[in-house]
mmCIF file of C-alpha atoms in Angstrom:
data_model
loop_
_atom_site.group_PDB
_atom_site.id
_atom_site.type_symbol
_atom_site.label_atom_id
_atom_site.label_comp_id
_atom_site.label_asym_id
_atom_site.label_seq_id
_atom_site.Cartn_x
_atom_site.Cartn_y
_atom_site.Cartn_z
ATOM 1 C CA UNK A 1 -31.277 -60.088 -134.676
ATOM 2 C CA UNK A 2 -32.771 -62.330 -131.957
ATOM 3 C CA UNK A 3 -32.974 -61.186 -128.382
ATOM 4 C CA UNK A 4 -30.150 -63.399 -127.036
ATOM 5 C CA UNK A 5 -27.437 -61.911 -129.332
ATOM 6 C CA UNK A 6 -28.696 -58.454 -128.335
ATOM 7 C CA UNK A 7 -27.993 -59.309 -124.710
ATOM 8 C CA UNK A 8 -24.535 -60.605 -125.643
ATOM 9 C CA UNK A 9 -23.871 -57.329 -127.455
ATOM 10 C CA UNK A 10 -25.163 -55.358 -124.484
ATOM 11 C CA UNK A 11 -22.821 -57.269 -122.158
ATOM 12 C CA UNK A 12 -19.903 -56.386 -124.453
ATOM 13 C CA UNK A 13 -20.911 -52.707 -124.408
ATOM 14 C CA UNK A 14 -20.993 -52.588 -120.603
ATOM 15 C CA UNK A 15 -17.797 -54.623 -120.145
ATOM 16 C CA UNK A 16 -15.834 -52.525 -122.625
ATOM 17 C CA UNK A 17 -17.096 -49.268 -121.114
ATOM 18 C CA UNK A 18 -16.005 -50.313 -117.625
ATOM 19 C CA UNK A 19 -12.653 -51.479 -118.998
ATOM 20 C CA UNK A 20 -12.153 -48.331 -121.073
ATOM 21 C CA UNK A 21 -13.098 -45.968 -118.264
ATOM 22 C CA UNK A 22 -10.798 -47.740 -115.813
ATOM 23 C CA UNK A 23 -7.835 -47.611 -118.203
ATOM 24 C CA UNK A 24 -8.570 -44.009 -119.136
ATOM 25 C CA UNK A 25 -8.781 -42.960 -115.476
ATOM 26 C CA UNK A 26 -5.385 -44.557 -114.820
ATOM 27 C CA UNK A 27 -3.907 -42.810 -117.859
ATOM 28 C CA UNK A 28 -5.282 -39.480 -116.613
ATOM 29 C CA UNK A 29 -3.867 -40.100 -113.137
ATOM 30 C CA UNK A 30 -0.275 -40.606 -114.362
ATOM 31 C CA UNK A 31 -0.335 -37.966 -117.123
ATOM 32 C CA UNK A 32 2.571 -35.553 -116.377
ATOM 33 C CA UNK A 33 0.905 -32.395 -117.637
ATOM 34 C CA UNK A 34 0.433 -29.930 -120.435
ATOM 35 C CA UNK A 35 -2.545 -28.901 -122.568
ATOM 36 C CA UNK A 36 -2.853 -27.074 -125.861
ATOM 37 C CA UNK A 37 -3.873 -24.023 -123.844
ATOM 38 C CA UNK A 38 -1.092 -24.261 -121.233
ATOM 39 C CA UNK A 39 1.824 -26.575 -121.960
ATOM 40 C CA UNK A 40 3.389 -25.915 -118.561
ATOM 41 C CA UNK A 41 0.492 -26.991 -116.350
ATOM 42 C CA UNK A 42 0.992 -29.990 -114.086
ATOM 43 C CA UNK A 43 -1.153 -33.116 -114.284
ATOM 44 C CA UNK A 44 -4.215 -33.913 -116.345
ATOM 45 C CA UNK A 45 -7.012 -31.411 -116.943
ATOM 46 C CA UNK A 46 -10.353 -33.199 -117.314
ATOM 47 C CA UNK A 47 -11.860 -30.434 -119.456
ATOM 48 C CA UNK A 48 -8.862 -29.042 -121.334
ATOM 49 C CA UNK A 49 -6.800 -32.099 -122.273
ATOM 50 C CA UNK A 50 -7.717 -33.901 -125.479
ATOM 51 C CA UNK A 51 -7.935 -37.677 -125.413
ATOM 52 C CA UNK A 52 -5.100 -37.672 -127.939
ATOM 53 C CA UNK A 53 -2.862 -35.905 -125.390
ATOM 54 C CA UNK A 54 -2.990 -39.014 -123.222
ATOM 55 C CA UNK A 55 -1.868 -41.313 -126.031
ATOM 56 C CA UNK A 56 1.429 -39.707 -126.927
ATOM 57 C CA UNK A 57 4.683 -41.103 -125.566
ATOM 58 C CA UNK A 58 5.523 -37.514 -124.638
ATOM 59 C CA UNK A 59 3.131 -35.306 -122.708
ATOM 60 C CA UNK A 60 2.588 -31.777 -123.971
ATOM 61 C CA UNK A 61 4.918 -30.433 -121.284
ATOM 62 C CA UNK A 62 7.718 -32.535 -122.776
ATOM 63 C CA UNK A 63 7.875 -35.205 -120.065
ATOM 64 C CA UNK A 64 7.637 -38.928 -120.733
ATOM 65 C CA UNK A 65 4.028 -40.065 -120.509
ATOM 66 C CA UNK A 66 3.921 -43.410 -118.653
ATOM 67 C CA UNK A 67 0.208 -43.874 -119.307
ATOM 68 C CA UNK A 68 0.195 -43.663 -123.101
ATOM 69 C CA UNK A 69 -0.271 -47.444 -123.500
ATOM 70 C CA UNK A 70 -3.153 -47.379 -121.021
ATOM 71 C CA UNK A 71 -4.858 -44.599 -122.981
ATOM 72 C CA UNK A 72 -4.452 -46.465 -126.263
ATOM 73 C CA UNK A 73 -5.861 -49.627 -124.694
ATOM 74 C CA UNK A 74 -8.801 -47.565 -123.401
ATOM 75 C CA UNK A 75 -9.502 -46.302 -126.918
ATOM 76 C CA UNK A 76 -9.414 -49.876 -128.227
ATOM 77 C CA UNK A 77 -11.870 -50.962 -125.518
ATOM 78 C CA UNK A 78 -14.197 -48.040 -126.309
ATOM 79 C CA UNK A 79 -14.011 -48.941 -130.003
ATOM 80 C CA UNK A 80 -15.142 -52.511 -129.335
ATOM 81 C CA UNK A 81 -17.915 -51.235 -127.080
ATOM 82 C CA UNK A 82 -19.072 -48.659 -129.634
ATOM 83 C CA UNK A 83 -19.121 -51.289 -132.370
ATOM 84 C CA UNK A 84 -21.390 -53.452 -130.224
ATOM 85 C CA UNK A 85 -23.529 -50.413 -129.392
ATOM 86 C CA UNK A 86 -24.178 -49.551 -133.045
ATOM 87 C CA UNK A 87 -25.124 -53.196 -133.636
ATOM 88 C CA UNK A 88 -27.644 -53.427 -130.784
ATOM 89 C CA UNK A 89 -29.120 -49.904 -130.970
ATOM 90 C CA UNK A 90 -31.575 -50.807 -133.797
ATOM 91 C CA UNK A 91 -33.151 -53.399 -131.480
ATOM 92 C CA UNK A 92 -34.941 -50.405 -129.982
ATOM 93 C CA UNK A 93 -36.855 -50.104 -133.271
ATOM 94 C CA UNK A 94 -36.950 -53.604 -134.663
ATOM 95 C CA UNK A 95 -38.302 -54.309 -138.192
ATOM 96 C CA UNK A 96 -37.150 -50.937 -139.542
ATOM 97 C CA UNK A 97 -34.424 -52.437 -141.700
ATOM 98 C CA UNK A 98 -33.303 -49.355 -143.623
ATOM 99 C CA UNK A 99 -32.859 -47.436 -140.379
ATOM 100 C CA UNK A 100 -30.972 -50.333 -138.814
ATOM 101 C CA UNK A 101 -28.676 -50.727 -141.846
ATOM 102 C CA UNK A 102 -27.842 -47.008 -141.929
ATOM 103 C CA UNK A 103 -26.966 -46.974 -138.235
ATOM 104 C CA UNK A 104 -24.842 -50.121 -138.432
ATOM 105 C CA UNK A 105 -22.918 -49.178 -141.581
ATOM 106 C CA UNK A 106 -22.246 -45.569 -140.568
ATOM 107 C CA UNK A 107 -21.438 -46.731 -137.039
ATOM 108 C CA UNK A 108 -18.918 -49.289 -138.336
ATOM 109 C CA UNK A 109 -17.150 -46.624 -140.400
ATOM 110 C CA UNK A 110 -17.063 -44.341 -137.371
ATOM 111 C CA UNK A 111 -15.508 -47.078 -135.231
ATOM 112 C CA UNK A 112 -12.823 -47.664 -137.880
ATOM 113 C CA UNK A 113 -11.914 -43.985 -137.674
ATOM 114 C CA UNK A 114 -11.979 -44.110 -133.877
ATOM 115 C CA UNK A 115 -9.516 -47.015 -133.935
ATOM 116 C CA UNK A 116 -7.191 -45.107 -136.274
ATOM 117 C CA UNK A 117 -7.059 -41.939 -134.140
ATOM 118 C CA UNK A 118 -4.380 -43.164 -131.677
ATOM 119 C CA UNK A 119 -1.984 -44.344 -134.405
ATOM 120 C CA UNK A 120 -2.531 -41.712 -137.113
ATOM 121 C CA UNK A 121 -0.302 -38.644 -137.229
ATOM 122 C CA UNK A 122 -0.043 -35.488 -139.313
ATOM 123 C CA UNK A 123 -2.795 -35.054 -141.944
ATOM 124 C CA UNK A 124 -3.891 -38.659 -141.384
ATOM 125 C CA UNK A 125 -4.843 -37.789 -137.805
ATOM 126 C CA UNK A 126 -7.354 -35.183 -138.997
ATOM 127 C CA UNK A 127 -8.724 -37.682 -141.533
ATOM 128 C CA UNK A 128 -9.130 -40.294 -138.775
ATOM 129 C CA UNK A 129 -10.906 -37.780 -136.524
ATOM 130 C CA UNK A 130 -13.364 -36.785 -139.255
ATOM 131 C CA UNK A 131 -13.866 -40.449 -140.220
ATOM 132 C CA UNK A 132 -14.829 -41.142 -136.628
ATOM 133 C CA UNK A 133 -16.927 -37.996 -136.181
ATOM 134 C CA UNK A 134 -18.939 -37.523 -139.392
ATOM 135 C CA UNK A 135 -20.292 -41.087 -139.834
ATOM 136 C CA UNK A 136 -20.784 -41.175 -136.071
ATOM 137 C CA UNK A 137 -22.973 -38.076 -136.263
ATOM 138 C CA UNK A 138 -24.897 -39.659 -139.168
ATOM 139 C CA UNK A 139 -25.446 -42.934 -137.275
ATOM 140 C CA UNK A 140 -26.329 -41.018 -134.136
ATOM 141 C CA UNK A 141 -28.712 -38.647 -135.920
ATOM 142 C CA UNK A 142 -30.590 -41.532 -137.533
ATOM 143 C CA UNK A 143 -30.621 -43.302 -134.184
ATOM 144 C CA UNK A 144 -31.880 -40.152 -132.482
ATOM 145 C CA UNK A 145 -34.676 -39.692 -135.021
ATOM 146 C CA UNK A 146 -35.740 -43.321 -134.580
ATOM 147 C CA UNK A 147 -35.481 -43.017 -130.790
ATOM 148 C CA UNK A 148 -37.699 -39.934 -130.856
ATOM 149 C CA UNK A 149 -40.291 -41.832 -132.864
ATOM 150 C CA UNK A 150 -40.223 -45.304 -131.357
ATOM 151 C CA UNK A 151 -38.710 -45.196 -127.845
ATOM 152 C CA UNK A 152 -40.620 -43.719 -124.940
ATOM 153 C CA UNK A 153 -37.920 -44.121 -122.296
ATOM 154 C CA UNK A 154 -36.490 -40.633 -121.627
ATOM 155 C CA UNK A 155 -32.912 -41.250 -120.467
ATOM 156 C CA UNK A 156 -31.544 -42.726 -123.730
ATOM 157 C CA UNK A 157 -33.397 -39.982 -125.592
ATOM 158 C CA UNK A 158 -31.704 -37.269 -123.514
ATOM 159 C CA UNK A 159 -28.322 -39.003 -123.929
ATOM 160 C CA UNK A 160 -28.852 -39.263 -127.694
ATOM 161 C CA UNK A 161 -29.700 -35.553 -127.957
ATOM 162 C CA UNK A 162 -26.634 -34.648 -125.901
ATOM 163 C CA UNK A 163 -24.410 -36.909 -128.004
ATOM 164 C CA UNK A 164 -25.489 -35.429 -131.327
ATOM 165 C CA UNK A 165 -25.417 -31.842 -130.099
ATOM 166 C CA UNK A 166 -21.969 -32.106 -128.501
ATOM 167 C CA UNK A 167 -20.493 -34.089 -131.408
ATOM 168 C CA UNK A 168 -21.781 -31.575 -133.961
ATOM 169 C CA UNK A 169 -20.293 -28.591 -132.110
ATOM 170 C CA UNK A 170 -17.051 -30.494 -131.546
ATOM 171 C CA UNK A 171 -16.768 -31.350 -135.269
ATOM 172 C CA UNK A 172 -17.324 -27.721 -136.299
ATOM 173 C CA UNK A 173 -14.727 -26.440 -133.835
ATOM 174 C CA UNK A 174 -12.223 -29.086 -134.925
ATOM 175 C CA UNK A 175 -12.790 -28.236 -138.594
ATOM 176 C CA UNK A 176 -12.085 -24.579 -137.815
ATOM 177 C CA UNK A 177 -8.862 -25.599 -136.085
ATOM 178 C CA UNK A 178 -7.750 -27.683 -139.068
ATOM 179 C CA UNK A 179 -8.553 -24.850 -141.474
ATOM 180 C CA UNK A 180 -6.491 -22.562 -139.237
ATOM 181 C CA UNK A 181 -3.582 -25.037 -139.594
ATOM 182 C CA UNK A 182 -3.636 -25.815 -135.861
ATOM 183 C CA UNK A 183 -2.325 -22.338 -135.007
ATOM 184 C CA UNK A 184 -4.899 -21.920 -132.258
ATOM 185 C CA UNK A 185 -7.109 -24.088 -130.074
ATOM 186 C CA UNK A 186 -10.566 -22.858 -129.037
ATOM 187 C CA UNK A 187 -10.978 -23.578 -125.291
ATOM 188 C CA UNK A 188 -14.415 -25.017 -126.048
ATOM 189 C CA UNK A 189 -12.976 -27.713 -128.332
ATOM 190 C CA UNK A 190 -11.586 -30.092 -125.667
ATOM 191 C CA UNK A 191 -14.647 -29.374 -123.509
ATOM 192 C CA UNK A 192 -17.049 -30.512 -126.235
ATOM 193 C CA UNK A 193 -14.850 -33.502 -127.026
ATOM 194 C CA UNK A 194 -15.162 -34.620 -123.417
ATOM 195 C CA UNK A 195 -18.915 -33.902 -123.364
ATOM 196 C CA UNK A 196 -19.344 -35.979 -126.513
ATOM 197 C CA UNK A 197 -17.565 -38.927 -124.902
ATOM 198 C CA UNK A 198 -19.670 -38.688 -121.730
ATOM 199 C CA UNK A 199 -22.989 -38.442 -123.589
ATOM 200 C CA UNK A 200 -22.129 -41.307 -125.958
ATOM 201 C CA UNK A 201 -21.126 -43.528 -123.048
ATOM 202 C CA UNK A 202 -24.389 -42.675 -121.270
ATOM 203 C CA UNK A 203 -26.409 -43.443 -124.428
ATOM 204 C CA UNK A 204 -24.575 -46.748 -124.881
ATOM 205 C CA UNK A 205 -25.005 -47.700 -121.218
ATOM 206 C CA UNK A 206 -28.735 -46.972 -121.077
ATOM 207 C CA UNK A 207 -29.307 -48.820 -124.365
ATOM 208 C CA UNK A 208 -27.318 -51.825 -123.144
ATOM 209 C CA UNK A 209 -29.081 -51.942 -119.778
ATOM 210 C CA UNK A 210 -32.487 -51.913 -121.472
ATOM 211 C CA UNK A 211 -31.511 -55.118 -123.269
ATOM 212 C CA UNK A 212 -31.552 -56.953 -119.935
ATOM 213 C CA UNK A 213 -35.177 -56.177 -119.175
ATOM 214 C CA UNK A 214 -37.255 -59.331 -118.592
ATOM 215 C CA UNK A 215 -39.675 -60.482 -121.281
ATOM 216 C CA UNK A 216 -39.493 -57.550 -123.765
ATOM 217 C CA UNK A 217 -42.488 -57.099 -125.991
ATOM 218 C CA UNK A 218 -42.169 -55.989 -129.601
ATOM 219 C CA UNK A 219 -45.090 -53.891 -130.839
ATOM 220 C CA UNK A 220 -45.278 -52.013 -134.116
ATOM 221 C CA UNK A 221 -41.604 -52.650 -134.773
ATOM 222 C CA UNK A 222 -40.347 -51.219 -131.473
ATOM 223 C CA UNK A 223 -39.220 -52.628 -128.154
ATOM 224 C CA UNK A 224 -41.598 -51.538 -125.388
#
């Protein structure tokens, strides 16, 4: 992939993140209330509401949720941004084709699952969540390993470590909830879901911003 398409992809990442965050913030602002831990609370809880709570036509407290379309549009924007991110991330370690292919294929599968999350219900919702999470962890883990080896810049490395760590814990907690037939919700589950989102957005943003550096030099298969 030449450098100009990488910059186009980076611009898409940044534009979709700004769009998604704006829409998500609006959806949070108008959310009537209710979490899995307390269905009678008022308003949105940043740490204890799931993203899925924002996308239902009814909030968990039973009230109509006027922001559900905004939340779904935010998820669509994030999906486009994540797709672009998985495409441009291997530019950080150019010439390593097997690594790049693994990241892009697993990342594409993860994005497909991410897109299905807002519209899937019942058992299909759990399948969509795992389709988004497991390939995402695979793509992220390969990307993290390559970042550790080839990228010296510390911020994307820290964001990558945070993304993989939070996503792994979140997946384990969600699997336990599914096995328990949704009878309980660990308080840490929505917290780690939110941490995963924040770390992934930070990783995507730092990767995209690095694409706009002037006159990048490729040495030993890596952008310097």
